[in-house]
């Protein structure tokens, strides 16, 4: 099973997926986009094996804070694909 994890990420999330027998699939949070993910690029990584999306907000280690519209877009993707949305927030 696969879990979408932001990259760069707090390594505990990737490790947790692997230690539980899953495969971490990283979605990019590029510096030129303020370390924010592109919802379309995130959604393109979903496969029939994808079970969850991890959101780290504010992101660790980048400090990027996801705007409300981005969080709503990710929640919409999770809903449409029937994925668990795991959030790591302060």
mmCIF file of N, CA and C in Angstrom:
data_model
loop_
_atom_site.group_PDB
_atom_site.id
_atom_site.type_symbol
_atom_site.label_atom_id
_atom_site.label_comp_id
_atom_site.label_asym_id
_atom_site.label_seq_id
_atom_site.Cartn_x
_atom_site.Cartn_y
_atom_site.Cartn_z
ATOM 1 N N UNK A 1 0.826 -1.173 0.000
ATOM 2 C CA UNK A 1 0.000 0.000 0.000
ATOM 3 C C UNK A 1 0.878 1.246 0.000
ATOM 4 N N UNK A 2 0.357 2.320 -0.526
ATOM 5 C CA UNK A 2 1.126 3.557 -0.681
ATOM 6 C C UNK A 2 0.502 4.702 0.112
ATOM 7 N N UNK A 3 1.384 5.576 0.593
ATOM 8 C CA UNK A 3 0.962 6.793 1.291
ATOM 9 C C UNK A 3 1.709 7.958 0.652
ATOM 10 N N UNK A 4 0.989 8.994 0.274
ATOM 11 C CA UNK A 4 1.612 10.190 -0.293
ATOM 12 C C UNK A 4 2.147 11.055 0.841
ATOM 13 N N UNK A 5 3.439 11.387 0.736
ATOM 14 C CA UNK A 5 4.141 12.142 1.773
ATOM 15 C C UNK A 5 4.843 13.324 1.106
ATOM 16 N N UNK A 6 4.781 14.527 1.696
ATOM 17 C CA UNK A 6 5.456 15.663 1.073
ATOM 18 C C UNK A 6 6.975 15.509 1.079
ATOM 19 N N UNK A 7 7.593 16.124 0.104
ATOM 20 C CA UNK A 7 9.056 16.143 0.032
ATOM 21 C C UNK A 7 9.500 17.567 -0.240
ATOM 22 N N UNK A 8 10.346 18.148 0.630
ATOM 23 C CA UNK A 8 10.963 17.505 1.787
ATOM 24 C C UNK A 8 9.951 17.265 2.894
ATOM 25 N N UNK A 9 10.260 16.274 3.725
ATOM 26 C CA UNK A 9 9.346 15.923 4.805
ATOM 27 C C UNK A 9 10.094 15.721 6.108
ATOM 28 N N UNK A 10 9.333 15.675 7.164
ATOM 29 C CA UNK A 10 9.865 15.254 8.451
ATOM 30 C C UNK A 10 10.044 13.741 8.328
ATOM 31 N N UNK A 11 11.270 13.207 8.468
ATOM 32 C CA UNK A 11 11.548 11.805 8.137
ATOM 33 C C UNK A 11 10.718 10.772 8.894
ATOM 34 N N UNK A 12 10.128 11.149 10.003
ATOM 35 C CA UNK A 12 9.321 10.206 10.758
ATOM 36 C C UNK A 12 8.159 9.669 9.926
ATOM 37 N N UNK A 13 7.573 10.514 9.052
ATOM 38 C CA UNK A 13 6.439 10.064 8.245
ATOM 39 C C UNK A 13 6.855 8.997 7.250
ATOM 40 N N UNK A 14 7.955 9.205 6.545
ATOM 41 C CA UNK A 14 8.433 8.190 5.608
ATOM 42 C C UNK A 14 8.766 6.903 6.356
ATOM 43 N N UNK A 15 9.441 7.032 7.482
ATOM 44 C CA UNK A 15 9.808 5.855 8.281
ATOM 45 C C UNK A 15 8.563 5.127 8.775
ATOM 46 N N UNK A 16 7.561 5.842 9.237
ATOM 47 C CA UNK A 16 6.344 5.216 9.741
ATOM 48 C C UNK A 16 5.643 4.407 8.656
ATOM 49 N N UNK A 17 5.621 4.944 7.455
ATOM 50 C CA UNK A 17 5.002 4.217 6.343
ATOM 51 C C UNK A 17 5.773 2.930 6.076
ATOM 52 N N UNK A 18 7.084 3.042 5.965
ATOM 53 C CA UNK A 18 7.927 1.882 5.663
ATOM 54 C C UNK A 18 7.846 0.838 6.780
ATOM 55 N N UNK A 19 7.933 1.274 8.025
ATOM 56 C CA UNK A 19 7.896 0.342 9.150
ATOM 57 C C UNK A 19 6.559 -0.392 9.252
ATOM 58 N N UNK A 20 5.518 0.167 8.649
ATOM 59 C CA UNK A 20 4.213 -0.486 8.649
ATOM 60 C C UNK A 20 3.947 -1.234 7.351
ATOM 61 N N UNK A 21 5.007 -1.497 6.584
ATOM 62 C CA UNK A 21 4.893 -2.313 5.382
ATOM 63 C C UNK A 21 4.400 -1.591 4.152
ATOM 64 N N UNK A 22 4.367 -0.275 4.211
ATOM 65 C CA UNK A 22 3.889 0.499 3.073
ATOM 66 C C UNK A 22 5.027 1.084 2.253
ATOM 67 N N UNK A 23 4.632 1.813 1.240
ATOM 68 C CA UNK A 23 5.588 2.513 0.373
ATOM 69 C C UNK A 23 5.258 3.991 0.404
ATOM 70 N N UNK A 24 6.230 4.797 0.810
ATOM 71 C CA UNK A 24 6.054 6.246 0.801
ATOM 72 C C UNK A 24 6.267 6.753 -0.620
ATOM 73 N N UNK A 25 5.289 7.453 -1.139
ATOM 74 C CA UNK A 25 5.385 8.084 -2.459
ATOM 75 C C UNK A 25 5.424 9.578 -2.189
ATOM 76 N N UNK A 26 6.524 10.208 -2.545
ATOM 77 C CA UNK A 26 6.716 11.618 -2.217
ATOM 78 C C UNK A 26 6.150 12.535 -3.294
ATOM 79 N N UNK A 27 5.404 13.528 -2.829
ATOM 80 C CA UNK A 27 4.937 14.572 -3.745
ATOM 81 C C UNK A 27 5.778 15.817 -3.478
ATOM 82 N N UNK A 28 6.238 16.483 -4.556
ATOM 83 C CA UNK A 28 7.196 17.577 -4.385
ATOM 84 C C UNK A 28 6.575 18.860 -3.851
ATOM 85 N N UNK A 29 7.344 19.500 -2.992
ATOM 86 C CA UNK A 29 7.046 20.840 -2.498
ATOM 87 C C UNK A 29 8.279 21.673 -2.855
ATOM 88 N N UNK A 30 8.255 22.221 -4.045
ATOM 89 C CA UNK A 30 9.443 22.840 -4.638
ATOM 90 C C UNK A 30 9.719 24.239 -4.096
ATOM 91 N N UNK A 31 11.007 24.590 -3.953
ATOM 92 C CA UNK A 31 11.366 25.925 -3.451
ATOM 93 C C UNK A 31 10.798 27.045 -4.305
ATOM 94 N N UNK A 32 10.757 26.850 -5.621
ATOM 95 C CA UNK A 32 10.260 27.913 -6.500
ATOM 96 C C UNK A 32 8.754 28.137 -6.343
ATOM 97 N N UNK A 33 8.080 27.242 -5.622
ATOM 98 C CA UNK A 33 6.655 27.405 -5.340
ATOM 99 C C UNK A 33 6.442 27.675 -3.847
ATOM 100 N N UNK A 34 7.477 28.196 -3.189
ATOM 101 C CA UNK A 34 7.372 28.487 -1.759
ATOM 102 C C UNK A 34 7.260 27.242 -0.905
ATOM 103 N N UNK A 35 7.736 26.114 -1.424
ATOM 104 C CA UNK A 35 7.659 24.811 -0.750
ATOM 105 C C UNK A 35 6.223 24.339 -0.557
ATOM 106 N N UNK A 36 5.308 24.836 -1.387
ATOM 107 C CA UNK A 36 3.916 24.394 -1.356
ATOM 108 C C UNK A 36 3.706 23.348 -2.448
ATOM 109 N N UNK A 37 2.907 22.318 -2.179
ATOM 110 C CA UNK A 37 2.661 21.315 -3.216
ATOM 111 C C UNK A 37 1.697 21.827 -4.279
ATOM 112 N N UNK A 38 1.822 21.270 -5.457
ATOM 113 C CA UNK A 38 0.882 21.527 -6.546
ATOM 114 C C UNK A 38 -0.180 20.426 -6.460
ATOM 115 N N UNK A 39 -1.454 20.781 -6.216
ATOM 116 C CA UNK A 39 -2.479 19.752 -6.076
ATOM 117 C C UNK A 39 -2.571 18.805 -7.273
ATOM 118 N N UNK A 40 -2.368 19.333 -8.477
ATOM 119 C CA UNK A 40 -2.436 18.473 -9.662
ATOM 120 C C UNK A 40 -1.289 17.465 -9.675
ATOM 121 N N UNK A 41 -0.094 17.903 -9.297
ATOM 122 C CA UNK A 41 1.051 16.989 -9.236
ATOM 123 C C UNK A 41 0.846 15.941 -8.144
ATOM 124 N N UNK A 42 0.271 16.365 -7.030
ATOM 125 C CA UNK A 42 -0.039 15.429 -5.943
ATOM 126 C C UNK A 42 -1.037 14.389 -6.443
ATOM 127 N N UNK A 43 -2.110 14.840 -7.050
ATOM 128 C CA UNK A 43 -3.147 13.916 -7.523
ATOM 129 C C UNK A 43 -2.618 12.963 -8.588
ATOM 130 N N UNK A 44 -1.676 13.416 -9.392
ATOM 131 C CA UNK A 44 -1.106 12.559 -10.445
ATOM 132 C C UNK A 44 -0.343 11.370 -9.868
ATOM 133 N N UNK A 45 0.046 11.425 -8.615
ATOM 134 C CA UNK A 45 0.788 10.328 -7.983
ATOM 135 C C UNK A 45 -0.124 9.266 -7.365
ATOM 136 N N UNK A 46 -1.421 9.509 -7.381
ATOM 137 C CA UNK A 46 -2.363 8.547 -6.818
ATOM 138 C C UNK A 46 -2.500 7.350 -7.759
ATOM 139 N N UNK A 47 -2.415 6.163 -7.166
ATOM 140 C CA UNK A 47 -2.594 4.919 -7.902
ATOM 141 C C UNK A 47 -3.664 4.091 -7.188
ATOM 142 N N UNK A 48 -4.055 2.967 -7.751
ATOM 143 C CA UNK A 48 -5.009 2.097 -7.048
ATOM 144 C C UNK A 48 -4.492 1.598 -5.692
ATOM 145 N N UNK A 49 -3.198 1.678 -5.463
ATOM 146 C CA UNK A 49 -2.614 1.233 -4.191
ATOM 147 C C UNK A 49 -2.538 2.351 -3.140
ATOM 148 N N UNK A 50 -2.825 3.576 -3.525
ATOM 149 C CA UNK A 50 -2.735 4.705 -2.600
ATOM 150 C C UNK A 50 -3.857 4.618 -1.564
ATOM 151 N N UNK A 51 -3.473 4.807 -0.297
ATOM 152 C CA UNK A 51 -4.440 4.713 0.789
ATOM 153 C C UNK A 51 -4.584 6.006 1.590
ATOM 154 N N UNK A 52 -3.571 6.876 1.525
ATOM 155 C CA UNK A 52 -3.606 8.067 2.378
ATOM 156 C C UNK A 52 -2.724 9.170 1.815
ATOM 157 N N UNK A 53 -2.993 10.385 2.299
ATOM 158 C CA UNK A 53 -2.177 11.556 2.014
ATOM 159 C C UNK A 53 -1.759 12.161 3.352
ATOM 160 N N UNK A 54 -0.476 12.472 3.471
ATOM 161 C CA UNK A 54 0.036 13.148 4.658
ATOM 162 C C UNK A 54 0.223 14.621 4.328
ATOM 163 N N UNK A 55 -0.263 15.488 5.212
ATOM 164 C CA UNK A 55 -0.054 16.932 5.104
ATOM 165 C C UNK A 55 0.645 17.378 6.382
ATOM 166 N N UNK A 56 1.772 18.043 6.236
ATOM 167 C CA UNK A 56 2.517 18.579 7.378
ATOM 168 C C UNK A 56 2.430 20.098 7.268
ATOM 169 N N UNK A 57 1.709 20.725 8.193
ATOM 170 C CA UNK A 57 1.413 22.147 8.085
ATOM 171 C C UNK A 57 1.468 22.829 9.455
ATOM 172 N N UNK A 58 2.385 23.750 9.675
ATOM 173 C CA UNK A 58 3.450 24.174 8.787
ATOM 174 C C UNK A 58 4.415 23.020 8.526
ATOM 175 N N UNK A 59 4.963 23.052 7.324
ATOM 176 C CA UNK A 59 5.840 21.962 6.916
ATOM 177 C C UNK A 59 7.116 21.956 7.729
ATOM 178 N N UNK A 60 7.547 20.777 8.073
ATOM 179 C CA UNK A 60 8.836 20.572 8.718
ATOM 180 C C UNK A 60 9.662 19.756 7.732
ATOM 181 N N UNK A 61 10.700 20.261 7.163
ATOM 182 C CA UNK A 61 11.598 21.271 7.674
ATOM 183 C C UNK A 61 11.515 22.641 7.010
ATOM 184 N N UNK A 62 10.607 22.857 6.055
ATOM 185 C CA UNK A 62 10.662 24.104 5.278
ATOM 186 C C UNK A 62 9.997 25.293 5.958
ATOM 187 N N UNK A 63 9.032 25.048 6.837
ATOM 188 C CA UNK A 63 8.298 26.134 7.469
ATOM 189 C C UNK A 63 7.156 26.671 6.633
ATOM 190 N N UNK A 64 6.932 26.107 5.435
ATOM 191 C CA UNK A 64 5.844 26.571 4.572
ATOM 192 C C UNK A 64 4.501 26.358 5.266
ATOM 193 N N UNK A 65 3.648 27.380 5.176
ATOM 194 C CA UNK A 65 2.302 27.310 5.731
ATOM 195 C C UNK A 65 1.333 27.235 4.555
ATOM 196 N N UNK A 66 0.527 26.195 4.528
ATOM 197 C CA UNK A 66 -0.392 25.978 3.420
ATOM 198 C C UNK A 66 -1.601 26.910 3.533
ATOM 199 N N UNK A 67 -1.897 27.657 2.471
ATOM 200 C CA UNK A 67 -3.087 28.507 2.489
ATOM 201 C C UNK A 67 -4.358 27.648 2.564
ATOM 202 N N UNK A 68 -5.432 28.263 3.060
ATOM 203 C CA UNK A 68 -6.705 27.550 3.211
ATOM 204 C C UNK A 68 -7.152 26.912 1.897
ATOM 205 N N UNK A 69 -7.025 27.615 0.784
ATOM 206 C CA UNK A 69 -7.468 27.079 -0.511
ATOM 207 C C UNK A 69 -6.691 25.820 -0.887
ATOM 208 N N UNK A 70 -5.400 25.777 -0.574
ATOM 209 C CA UNK A 70 -4.594 24.597 -0.860
ATOM 210 C C UNK A 70 -5.038 23.428 0.013
ATOM 211 N N UNK A 71 -5.263 23.687 1.294
ATOM 212 C CA UNK A 71 -5.739 22.629 2.182
ATOM 213 C C UNK A 71 -7.088 22.092 1.719
ATOM 214 N N UNK A 72 -7.966 22.975 1.271
ATOM 215 C CA UNK A 72 -9.264 22.537 0.756
ATOM 216 C C UNK A 72 -9.108 21.708 -0.511
ATOM 217 N N UNK A 73 -8.164 22.079 -1.375
ATOM 218 C CA UNK A 73 -7.918 21.307 -2.600
ATOM 219 C C UNK A 73 -7.418 19.908 -2.265
ATOM 220 N N UNK A 74 -6.504 19.805 -1.296
ATOM 221 C CA UNK A 74 -5.992 18.492 -0.897
ATOM 222 C C UNK A 74 -7.100 17.664 -0.248
ATOM 223 N N UNK A 75 -7.923 18.286 0.583
ATOM 224 C CA UNK A 75 -9.049 17.578 1.194
ATOM 225 C C UNK A 75 -10.019 17.072 0.130
ATOM 226 N N UNK A 76 -10.243 17.877 -0.894
ATOM 227 C CA UNK A 76 -11.123 17.475 -1.994
ATOM 228 C C UNK A 76 -10.545 16.265 -2.730
ATOM 229 N N UNK A 77 -9.240 16.280 -2.966
ATOM 230 C CA UNK A 77 -8.582 15.139 -3.628
ATOM 231 C C UNK A 77 -8.760 13.884 -2.783
ATOM 232 N N UNK A 78 -8.520 14.002 -1.489
ATOM 233 C CA UNK A 78 -8.670 12.851 -0.590
ATOM 234 C C UNK A 78 -10.107 12.332 -0.618
ATOM 235 N N UNK A 79 -11.064 13.224 -0.609
ATOM 236 C CA UNK A 79 -12.471 12.819 -0.636
ATOM 237 C C UNK A 79 -12.815 12.099 -1.933
ATOM 238 N N UNK A 80 -12.430 12.695 -3.054
ATOM 239 C CA UNK A 80 -12.759 12.102 -4.354
ATOM 240 C C UNK A 80 -12.143 10.718 -4.538
ATOM 241 N N UNK A 81 -10.958 10.522 -3.983
ATOM 242 C CA UNK A 81 -10.267 9.233 -4.143
ATOM 243 C C UNK A 81 -10.458 8.310 -2.938
ATOM 244 N N UNK A 82 -11.279 8.752 -1.982
ATOM 245 C CA UNK A 82 -11.575 7.957 -0.790
ATOM 246 C C UNK A 82 -10.303 7.577 -0.038
ATOM 247 N N UNK A 83 -9.461 8.591 0.211
ATOM 248 C CA UNK A 83 -8.196 8.404 0.908
ATOM 249 C C UNK A 83 -8.276 8.980 2.320
ATOM 250 N N UNK A 84 -7.528 8.378 3.226
ATOM 251 C CA UNK A 84 -7.378 8.933 4.567
ATOM 252 C C UNK A 84 -6.474 10.157 4.450
ATOM 253 N N UNK A 85 -6.841 11.228 5.108
ATOM 254 C CA UNK A 85 -6.019 12.436 5.132
ATOM 255 C C UNK A 85 -5.422 12.556 6.534
ATOM 256 N N UNK A 86 -4.115 12.399 6.630
ATOM 257 C CA UNK A 86 -3.421 12.494 7.917
ATOM 258 C C UNK A 86 -2.733 13.841 7.980
ATOM 259 N N UNK A 87 -2.996 14.605 9.031
ATOM 260 C CA UNK A 87 -2.406 15.928 9.156
ATOM 261 C C UNK A 87 -1.517 16.002 10.388
ATOM 262 N N UNK A 88 -0.375 16.598 10.178
ATOM 263 C CA UNK A 88 0.593 16.841 11.237
ATOM 264 C C UNK A 88 0.674 18.347 11.373
ATOM 265 N N UNK A 89 0.024 18.871 12.417
ATOM 266 C CA UNK A 89 -0.059 20.305 12.591
ATOM 267 C C UNK A 89 0.352 20.676 14.007
ATOM 268 N N UNK A 90 0.729 21.915 14.173
ATOM 269 C CA UNK A 90 1.074 22.393 15.507
ATOM 270 C C UNK A 90 -0.198 22.530 16.317
#
